[in-house]
């Protein structure tokens, strides 16, 4: 058995787990901890990795990616923190409302699309809200290797400051919190100015924040290679559409509230994926023919590929006909 | 014109571009010989750069230094050789911060060595701009004795350290900032093809 994701396989290999703790942290965020069902140890992971949690919600299978936020060196327990999204597609609500200690679940081996650049002389983390989760693991990893880091963490209110107390008491000199409701905001230009050569910046948070960091850093002369971001796009609902899967010789309908990838899975088609968030490239599928418009929502395809490729995990289609190579 | 179009080669061979003014807090420009022309060109693109620029120049016999001085960079240094300038380059890199743009231009040996210094200071090589100007002579490492021979102009050439006849390869090492030279007559000692000038 290997932990390495195989090319064009439906997801990374799975691990059977038991939910060992469910800890509400505030009104919106709950932490879930897992132990292996077979009593063995988990593989160590590199900070920034995520796992895809498989949820059995009635006859519906939900697969959501979450950043692993526990200490990467802790192979007894994996932990994720889930923010409840009342408007979302239901995965986070299912976690909050249905998952109890002792439940059996499946999660995938960790996959890292947001790794630390260990050549960096210094790491600066910029977190917005639940975007704090990958940094919890990164901080644990860097503390162990005594690397230099600092965290700038923007939260809505004190009450919604997930892990704020823990971070501030453990690392008072490395962590700075900004409260939206007190009109505090990260002074990014100032913060970027004067950082030592070889500093790397990482941002995880809402799309607007990520774009702002990339833009501000570029304007200040920072190389792209020193600015890292992770953005998972949850698939968005949209109009129902039909698609012909020419390799499987099937025509299927993608419902309003499911993604193309989910519709294929529901139909028993073995479709590749890793991140389910438009970031990894694994689900890339060739378009054989199309008459209509694509709604590309991934961060993977180049604009010139938009006519002949689609990322089924997040992207949709509106129009007369679509045929894909799957 | 001091520009030379290198033919396409293996992946390890560095490729050079054309310097462009980029936004930055500080601009470090390192050049030798005809590389000065690329800096003058940069000044034509955006004269505002010079107020935040530090030019380190090794003339190698050219007389373009005066013209570089005339575009009034914030700091200007002229040194006789790269080795002589190296400690200054290191010191400048130590004191500099993120937001610094690097511009390297001139011979391959100069660009390679300056790039190595920048990479060691933590700048990713993909963020460093280069433009080749002037001589196509190369900085070569003898893979046998590891000695470096500067400004190699012919293929093959004799290693300036161990004297072996070396074939000039396009195989390049960023870490050593040198191309690799391999013994050309190992199997049949003395059977050495005639020297040809590089790219002639
Ligand atoms: S599964 Fe990662 S991009 Fe679609």
XYZ file of C-alpha atoms and ligand atoms in Angstrom:
530
model
C 0.000 0.000 0.000
C 1.340 3.402 -0.769
C 0.315 6.834 0.336
C 1.230 8.375 -2.980
C -1.764 9.385 -5.021
C -1.899 7.492 -8.295
C -2.492 9.290 -11.513
C -6.089 9.403 -12.694
C -7.454 7.503 -9.745
C -10.644 8.340 -7.957
C -9.192 10.044 -4.902
C -6.248 9.215 -2.712
C -6.346 5.916 -0.878
C -8.734 5.799 2.034
C -8.252 5.172 5.735
C -11.034 3.900 7.960
C -11.327 6.003 11.080
C -13.377 6.394 14.244
C -14.384 9.845 15.419
C -12.585 10.206 18.742
C -13.632 13.730 19.706
C -16.117 16.397 18.671
C -15.242 19.733 20.255
C -17.323 22.818 19.527
C -14.911 25.790 19.589
C -17.412 28.596 19.073
C -20.763 29.268 17.435
C -19.539 28.303 14.006
C -16.501 26.082 14.274
C -16.183 22.537 15.596
C -13.088 20.432 15.808
C -13.256 16.748 14.878
C -10.575 14.253 15.823
C -10.048 10.867 14.258
C -8.225 7.711 15.250
C -7.573 4.785 12.970
C -10.090 1.992 13.179
C -7.389 -0.675 12.893
C -5.522 0.853 15.849
C -2.430 1.559 13.748
C -0.768 4.916 13.395
C -1.586 7.445 10.733
C 1.100 8.409 8.246
C 2.910 11.615 9.161
C 1.941 14.367 6.796
C 3.522 17.605 5.658
C 1.893 20.712 7.063
C -0.611 22.282 4.701
C -2.052 18.930 3.596
C -5.758 18.239 3.446
C -7.846 15.110 3.675
C -11.118 14.395 1.919
C -13.758 13.293 4.424
C -16.343 10.828 3.144
C -19.773 11.360 4.692
C -22.665 8.978 4.276
C -25.712 11.204 4.382
C -28.648 8.887 3.806
C -28.177 7.546 0.290
C -26.076 10.529 -0.608
C -22.317 10.392 -0.435
C -20.642 13.683 0.449
C -16.925 14.231 0.006
C -15.451 17.410 1.438
C -11.792 18.431 1.672
C -10.544 19.832 4.988
C -7.062 20.960 5.987
C -5.406 18.760 8.551
C -4.715 21.038 11.479
C -3.194 18.739 14.034
C 0.528 18.510 14.663
C 1.986 16.643 11.656
C 4.202 14.657 13.998
C 1.202 13.299 15.914
C 0.418 10.004 14.215
C -2.181 8.928 16.800
C -4.762 11.523 15.906
C -5.734 13.577 12.893
C -7.822 16.687 13.471
C -9.829 19.008 11.260
C -11.833 22.100 12.150
C -15.066 22.617 10.301
C -16.872 25.902 9.946
C -20.626 25.515 9.701
C -21.903 27.016 6.481
C -25.680 27.354 6.671
C -25.895 28.437 3.060
C -23.502 25.806 1.777
C -24.235 22.497 0.113
C -24.678 20.645 3.355
C -21.347 18.916 4.035
C -20.384 21.148 6.924
C -23.916 21.008 8.315
C -23.798 17.238 8.164
C -20.515 17.251 10.104
C -21.971 19.578 12.735
C -25.369 17.943 13.117
C -24.787 14.274 12.500
C -21.235 13.270 13.337
C -20.791 11.898 16.864
C -17.945 10.443 18.872
C -17.592 6.765 18.034
C -18.859 7.072 14.440
C -16.996 5.180 11.763
C -15.960 7.277 8.769
C -13.535 7.214 5.895
C -10.961 9.848 5.111
C -8.307 9.902 2.402
C -4.573 9.872 2.823
C -3.276 13.428 3.137
C -2.614 15.333 -0.060
C -0.632 18.560 0.093
C -1.329 21.392 -2.322
C -0.180 24.097 0.083
C 3.210 23.069 1.350
C 5.819 25.136 3.127
C 8.810 26.207 1.100
C 11.455 24.897 3.435
C 14.171 26.898 1.699
C 12.537 30.057 3.054
C 14.478 32.141 5.548
C 11.225 33.199 7.180
C 7.531 32.327 6.874
C 4.773 34.920 7.182
C 1.236 33.543 7.537
C -1.851 35.559 6.710
C -5.099 33.930 7.807
C -8.684 35.034 7.408
C -11.301 33.253 9.547
C -11.329 29.474 9.121
C -8.278 29.896 6.862
C -6.316 29.471 10.089
C -6.466 25.655 9.895
C -3.483 24.806 7.649
C -1.357 27.274 9.603
C -1.998 25.403 12.852
C -0.159 22.429 11.367
C 2.515 24.609 9.749
C 3.248 26.369 13.029
C 3.629 23.044 14.813
C 6.032 21.857 12.128
C 8.124 25.045 12.119
C 8.282 25.183 15.920
C 9.791 21.725 15.882
C 12.443 22.724 13.345
C 12.972 26.120 15.069
C 12.266 28.023 11.885
C 11.270 31.636 11.894
C 7.588 32.495 11.376
C 4.901 35.008 12.237
C 1.125 34.917 11.962
C -1.294 37.712 11.136
C -4.796 36.466 11.762
C -7.912 38.372 10.940
C -11.182 37.312 12.625
C -14.648 38.800 12.725
C -15.148 39.115 16.476
C -13.477 37.919 19.650
C -16.178 35.297 20.066
C -15.449 33.876 16.594
C -11.679 33.869 16.936
C -11.012 30.183 16.425
C -7.816 29.127 18.271
C -6.994 32.744 19.070
C -6.494 32.149 22.812
C -4.319 29.132 22.282
C -2.146 30.886 19.695
C -1.750 34.103 21.631
C -0.859 32.430 24.902
C 1.621 30.046 23.315
C 3.286 32.470 20.900
C 2.653 35.992 22.203
C 5.490 37.480 20.168
C 4.734 35.806 16.879
C 0.980 36.145 16.591
C -1.038 39.214 15.908
C -4.854 39.191 15.831
C -7.001 41.696 13.946
C -10.670 42.072 14.871
C -13.002 43.153 12.062
C -15.624 44.473 14.460
C -13.017 46.741 16.020
C -12.041 47.972 12.543
C -8.595 46.444 12.801
C -7.051 45.287 9.577
C -3.737 43.927 8.416
C -1.519 46.726 7.126
C -0.108 44.574 4.387
C 2.104 47.076 2.621
C 3.778 47.880 5.874
C 4.068 44.268 6.800
C 5.720 43.284 3.504
C 8.113 46.179 3.643
C 11.515 45.335 5.062
C 11.065 41.563 5.312
C 14.395 39.778 4.962
C 15.307 38.286 1.578
C 13.989 34.761 1.276
C 10.800 35.479 3.207
C 7.787 33.518 1.991
C 4.204 34.628 2.500
C 1.257 32.233 2.773
C -2.352 33.265 2.658
C -5.465 31.245 3.369
C -8.841 32.884 3.585
C -11.591 34.337 1.433
C -10.919 34.871 -2.274
C -10.813 38.654 -1.904
C -8.072 38.379 0.695
C -6.019 36.015 -1.461
C -6.236 38.294 -4.503
C -5.343 41.313 -2.375
C -2.222 39.605 -1.025
C -1.026 38.507 -4.475
C -1.608 41.964 -5.904
C -0.037 43.916 -3.075
C 3.016 41.668 -2.957
C 3.549 41.888 -6.720
C 3.318 45.680 -6.589
C 5.950 45.697 -3.845
C 8.289 43.691 -6.079
C 7.816 40.277 -4.457
C 8.424 37.291 -6.747
C 5.376 35.093 -7.351
C 7.314 32.108 -6.115
C 7.417 33.628 -2.618
C 3.667 34.101 -2.303
C 1.604 30.978 -1.630
C -2.118 30.633 -1.356
C -4.680 27.964 -0.898
C -8.177 28.399 -2.039
C -10.645 25.594 -2.195
C -13.686 26.421 -4.173
C -16.731 24.576 -2.961
C -18.774 23.564 -5.989
C -21.642 25.997 -6.533
C -25.160 24.977 -7.407
C -26.354 25.900 -10.876
C -28.820 24.978 -13.555
C -29.339 21.335 -14.312
C -27.500 20.140 -17.436
C -26.979 16.992 -19.436
C -23.682 15.497 -20.366
C -22.653 12.592 -22.540
C -19.827 10.497 -21.084
C -18.430 8.939 -24.206
C -16.019 6.450 -22.667
C -18.623 5.114 -20.240
C -21.282 5.335 -22.952
C -23.722 7.066 -20.675
C -25.748 10.231 -20.783
C -26.313 11.686 -17.353
C -28.035 14.694 -15.842
C -26.168 16.904 -13.413
C -28.647 18.171 -10.844
C -28.889 21.700 -9.537
C -27.219 20.889 -6.248
C -24.502 18.524 -7.299
C -21.273 18.922 -9.209
C -20.477 17.168 -12.466
C -17.993 15.020 -10.545
C -20.642 14.052 -7.998
C -23.136 13.228 -10.737
C -20.605 10.913 -12.392
C -19.904 9.229 -9.059
C -23.627 8.794 -8.427
C -23.825 7.016 -11.786
C -21.013 4.688 -10.820
C -18.451 6.229 -13.155
C -14.912 5.979 -11.803
C -13.813 9.602 -12.186
C -10.432 10.817 -10.917
C -10.134 13.513 -8.247
C -7.960 14.574 -5.344
C -8.926 17.953 -3.919
C -12.497 18.406 -5.132
C -11.834 22.113 -4.992
C -10.482 23.062 -8.412
C -6.895 23.257 -7.217
C -5.030 20.008 -7.879
C -5.662 19.277 -11.558
C -6.394 15.605 -11.026
C -9.951 15.634 -12.371
C -9.042 17.386 -15.656
C -11.222 15.985 -18.418
C -11.151 16.544 -22.169
C -14.205 17.982 -23.828
C -15.089 16.035 -26.972
C -17.754 18.394 -28.219
C -19.863 21.172 -26.814
C -22.549 23.588 -27.843
C -23.045 26.101 -25.081
C -21.138 27.895 -22.379
C -18.779 26.654 -19.726
C -18.744 28.029 -16.206
C -15.117 27.433 -15.270
C -14.561 27.870 -11.551
C -11.232 26.101 -11.042
C -7.766 27.522 -10.407
C -6.134 25.028 -12.674
C -6.865 25.482 -16.377
C -5.223 28.197 -18.405
C -7.653 30.472 -20.240
C -6.621 28.994 -23.598
C -7.694 25.533 -22.393
C -11.184 26.685 -21.548
C -12.714 25.459 -24.794
C -11.448 21.902 -24.676
C -11.081 20.941 -21.024
C -13.222 20.991 -17.913
C -12.624 20.379 -14.195
C -15.715 18.408 -13.143
C -15.201 18.973 -9.405
C -16.223 22.646 -9.556
C -17.127 23.657 -13.101
C -20.471 23.526 -14.882
C -22.026 23.960 -18.273
C -25.085 25.712 -19.689
C -26.242 24.979 -23.211
C -27.470 22.460 -25.723
C -25.011 19.616 -25.561
C -21.801 18.566 -23.909
C -19.743 15.459 -24.485
C -16.706 14.648 -22.368
C -14.010 11.995 -22.499
C -14.850 9.996 -19.377
C 24.730 45.201 -31.491
C 26.035 43.231 -28.522
C 23.209 40.651 -28.482
C 23.698 37.070 -29.568
C 20.941 34.575 -30.303
C 21.948 31.269 -28.723
C 20.713 28.215 -30.635
C 18.232 25.978 -28.844
C 19.827 23.369 -26.640
C 19.272 20.932 -23.787
C 17.128 21.904 -20.841
C 19.979 22.504 -18.453
C 21.411 25.277 -20.602
C 20.371 28.670 -19.205
C 18.269 30.896 -21.417
C 18.401 34.648 -21.135
C 15.764 37.268 -21.724
C 15.572 41.009 -22.080
C 15.689 43.190 -18.984
C 12.452 44.943 -18.142
C 11.789 47.543 -15.489
C 9.710 45.936 -12.731
C 8.088 47.429 -9.654
C 10.352 47.183 -6.627
C 11.688 48.933 -3.554
C 15.283 48.656 -4.639
C 16.989 47.639 -7.875
C 20.275 45.779 -7.877
C 21.943 45.712 -11.293
C 25.069 43.661 -11.843
C 26.779 43.847 -15.226
C 30.057 43.298 -16.996
C 31.443 44.643 -20.289
C 28.682 45.237 -22.881
C 26.052 44.444 -20.239
C 26.252 48.172 -19.575
C 24.231 48.698 -22.750
C 21.342 46.652 -21.373
C 21.333 48.840 -18.256
C 21.359 51.967 -20.374
C 18.401 50.502 -22.203
C 16.646 49.877 -18.882
C 17.215 53.513 -18.012
C 15.578 54.522 -21.288
C 12.536 52.405 -20.366
C 12.153 53.903 -16.918
C 14.549 56.597 -15.775
C 12.835 56.579 -12.366
C 14.509 53.272 -11.506
C 17.885 54.903 -11.040
C 16.890 56.768 -7.878
C 16.581 53.368 -6.181
C 19.276 51.545 -8.136
C 22.636 50.143 -7.186
C 24.834 49.327 -10.162
C 27.802 47.022 -9.764
C 29.868 47.034 -12.918
C 32.918 45.130 -14.096
C 34.130 46.830 -17.317
C 36.413 44.005 -18.537
C 38.172 46.463 -20.787
C 35.126 48.290 -22.086
C 34.744 52.030 -21.581
C 31.018 52.139 -20.852
C 31.458 52.931 -17.148
C 31.289 56.663 -17.745
C 27.907 56.342 -19.401
C 26.577 54.282 -16.507
C 27.724 56.922 -14.058
C 25.970 59.522 -16.174
C 22.521 57.963 -15.652
C 23.065 58.706 -11.947
C 22.185 55.522 -10.087
C 21.757 55.971 -6.312
C 24.908 53.874 -5.862
C 27.618 52.964 -8.331
C 30.577 50.647 -7.947
C 33.141 49.573 -10.478
C 35.413 46.610 -9.867
C 38.223 45.020 -11.856
C 36.901 41.417 -11.706
C 33.902 39.481 -10.449
C 36.027 38.080 -7.619
C 36.880 41.607 -6.558
C 33.203 42.579 -6.563
C 31.946 39.356 -4.983
C 32.257 40.358 -1.351
C 30.518 43.630 -2.071
C 27.675 41.784 -3.812
C 27.324 39.475 -0.847
C 27.259 42.389 1.569
C 24.623 44.203 -0.470
C 22.474 41.062 -0.592
C 22.774 40.574 3.147
C 21.467 44.048 3.808
C 18.701 43.982 1.249
C 15.051 43.057 1.773
C 12.118 41.525 -0.050
C 10.925 43.755 -2.832
C 14.396 44.017 -4.361
C 14.562 43.452 -8.102
C 17.669 41.862 -9.553
C 18.956 42.585 -13.056
C 21.968 40.651 -14.366
C 23.515 41.329 -17.728
C 26.685 40.744 -19.679
C 28.622 37.500 -20.085
C 27.352 34.129 -19.013
C 30.068 33.793 -16.379
C 29.050 37.046 -14.704
C 25.349 36.288 -14.791
C 25.847 32.745 -13.521
C 27.994 33.757 -10.579
C 25.812 36.691 -9.604
C 22.737 34.493 -9.873
C 24.312 31.960 -7.575
C 25.003 34.680 -5.003
C 21.383 35.879 -5.255
C 20.001 32.357 -4.916
C 22.148 31.745 -1.855
C 20.683 34.898 -0.372
C 17.192 33.456 -0.797
C 15.985 34.849 -4.120
C 14.365 32.205 -6.344
C 16.146 31.968 -9.700
C 12.829 32.344 -11.477
C 12.579 35.881 -10.083
C 15.960 37.011 -11.371
C 16.070 38.774 -14.737
C 18.984 38.219 -17.084
C 20.069 39.505 -20.476
C 23.098 38.240 -22.321
C 25.353 40.864 -23.898
C 28.824 40.697 -25.354
C 31.191 37.759 -25.451
C 29.881 34.192 -25.714
C 32.879 32.917 -23.751
C 31.982 30.477 -21.002
C 32.921 29.683 -17.463
C 33.770 25.977 -17.490
C 34.312 23.412 -14.800
C 36.579 20.478 -15.520
C 34.561 17.475 -14.358
C 37.816 15.612 -13.678
C 39.858 17.968 -11.509
C 36.923 20.300 -10.663
C 38.995 23.331 -11.567
C 37.218 26.314 -13.109
C 38.474 27.940 -16.293
C 37.027 31.373 -17.013
C 36.257 32.872 -20.419
C 36.640 29.746 -22.512
C 36.310 30.699 -26.166
C 37.052 27.492 -28.021
C 35.883 23.916 -28.110
C 37.774 21.871 -27.144
C 40.016 23.722 -24.716
C 42.700 22.837 -22.211
C 41.779 22.791 -18.537
C 43.769 25.612 -16.948
C 44.307 23.417 -13.863
C 45.022 19.834 -14.947
C 45.704 20.377 -18.635
C 43.249 17.773 -19.956
C 41.641 18.456 -23.335
C 38.028 19.242 -22.549
C 34.918 19.142 -24.678
C 32.561 22.089 -24.010
C 29.147 20.798 -23.008
C 25.840 22.679 -22.706
C 25.295 20.835 -19.425
C 25.179 23.624 -16.858
C 25.293 23.684 -13.064
C 23.511 26.513 -11.288
C 25.215 25.569 -8.047
C 28.671 25.889 -9.585
C 27.659 28.626 -12.004
C 29.605 26.786 -14.688
C 29.266 24.569 -17.730
C 30.795 21.119 -17.635
C 33.931 20.246 -19.581
C 34.610 16.571 -20.260
C 37.842 14.954 -21.431
C 37.584 14.539 -25.172
C 40.484 12.144 -25.767
C 40.144 9.778 -22.830
C 39.839 6.686 -25.009
C 42.393 7.631 -27.588
C 44.849 9.987 -25.859
C 46.194 12.613 -28.190
C 43.362 12.297 -30.683
C 42.015 15.809 -30.158
C 39.836 17.507 -32.734
C 40.887 20.919 -33.892
C 39.801 23.849 -31.757
C 36.869 25.840 -33.085
C 35.675 29.136 -31.765
C 32.361 28.728 -29.879
C 29.347 29.274 -32.125
C 31.519 29.704 -35.208
S -10.284 17.304 -8.039
Fe -8.691 18.740 -7.809
S -9.070 20.082 -9.440
Fe -10.791 18.781 -9.503
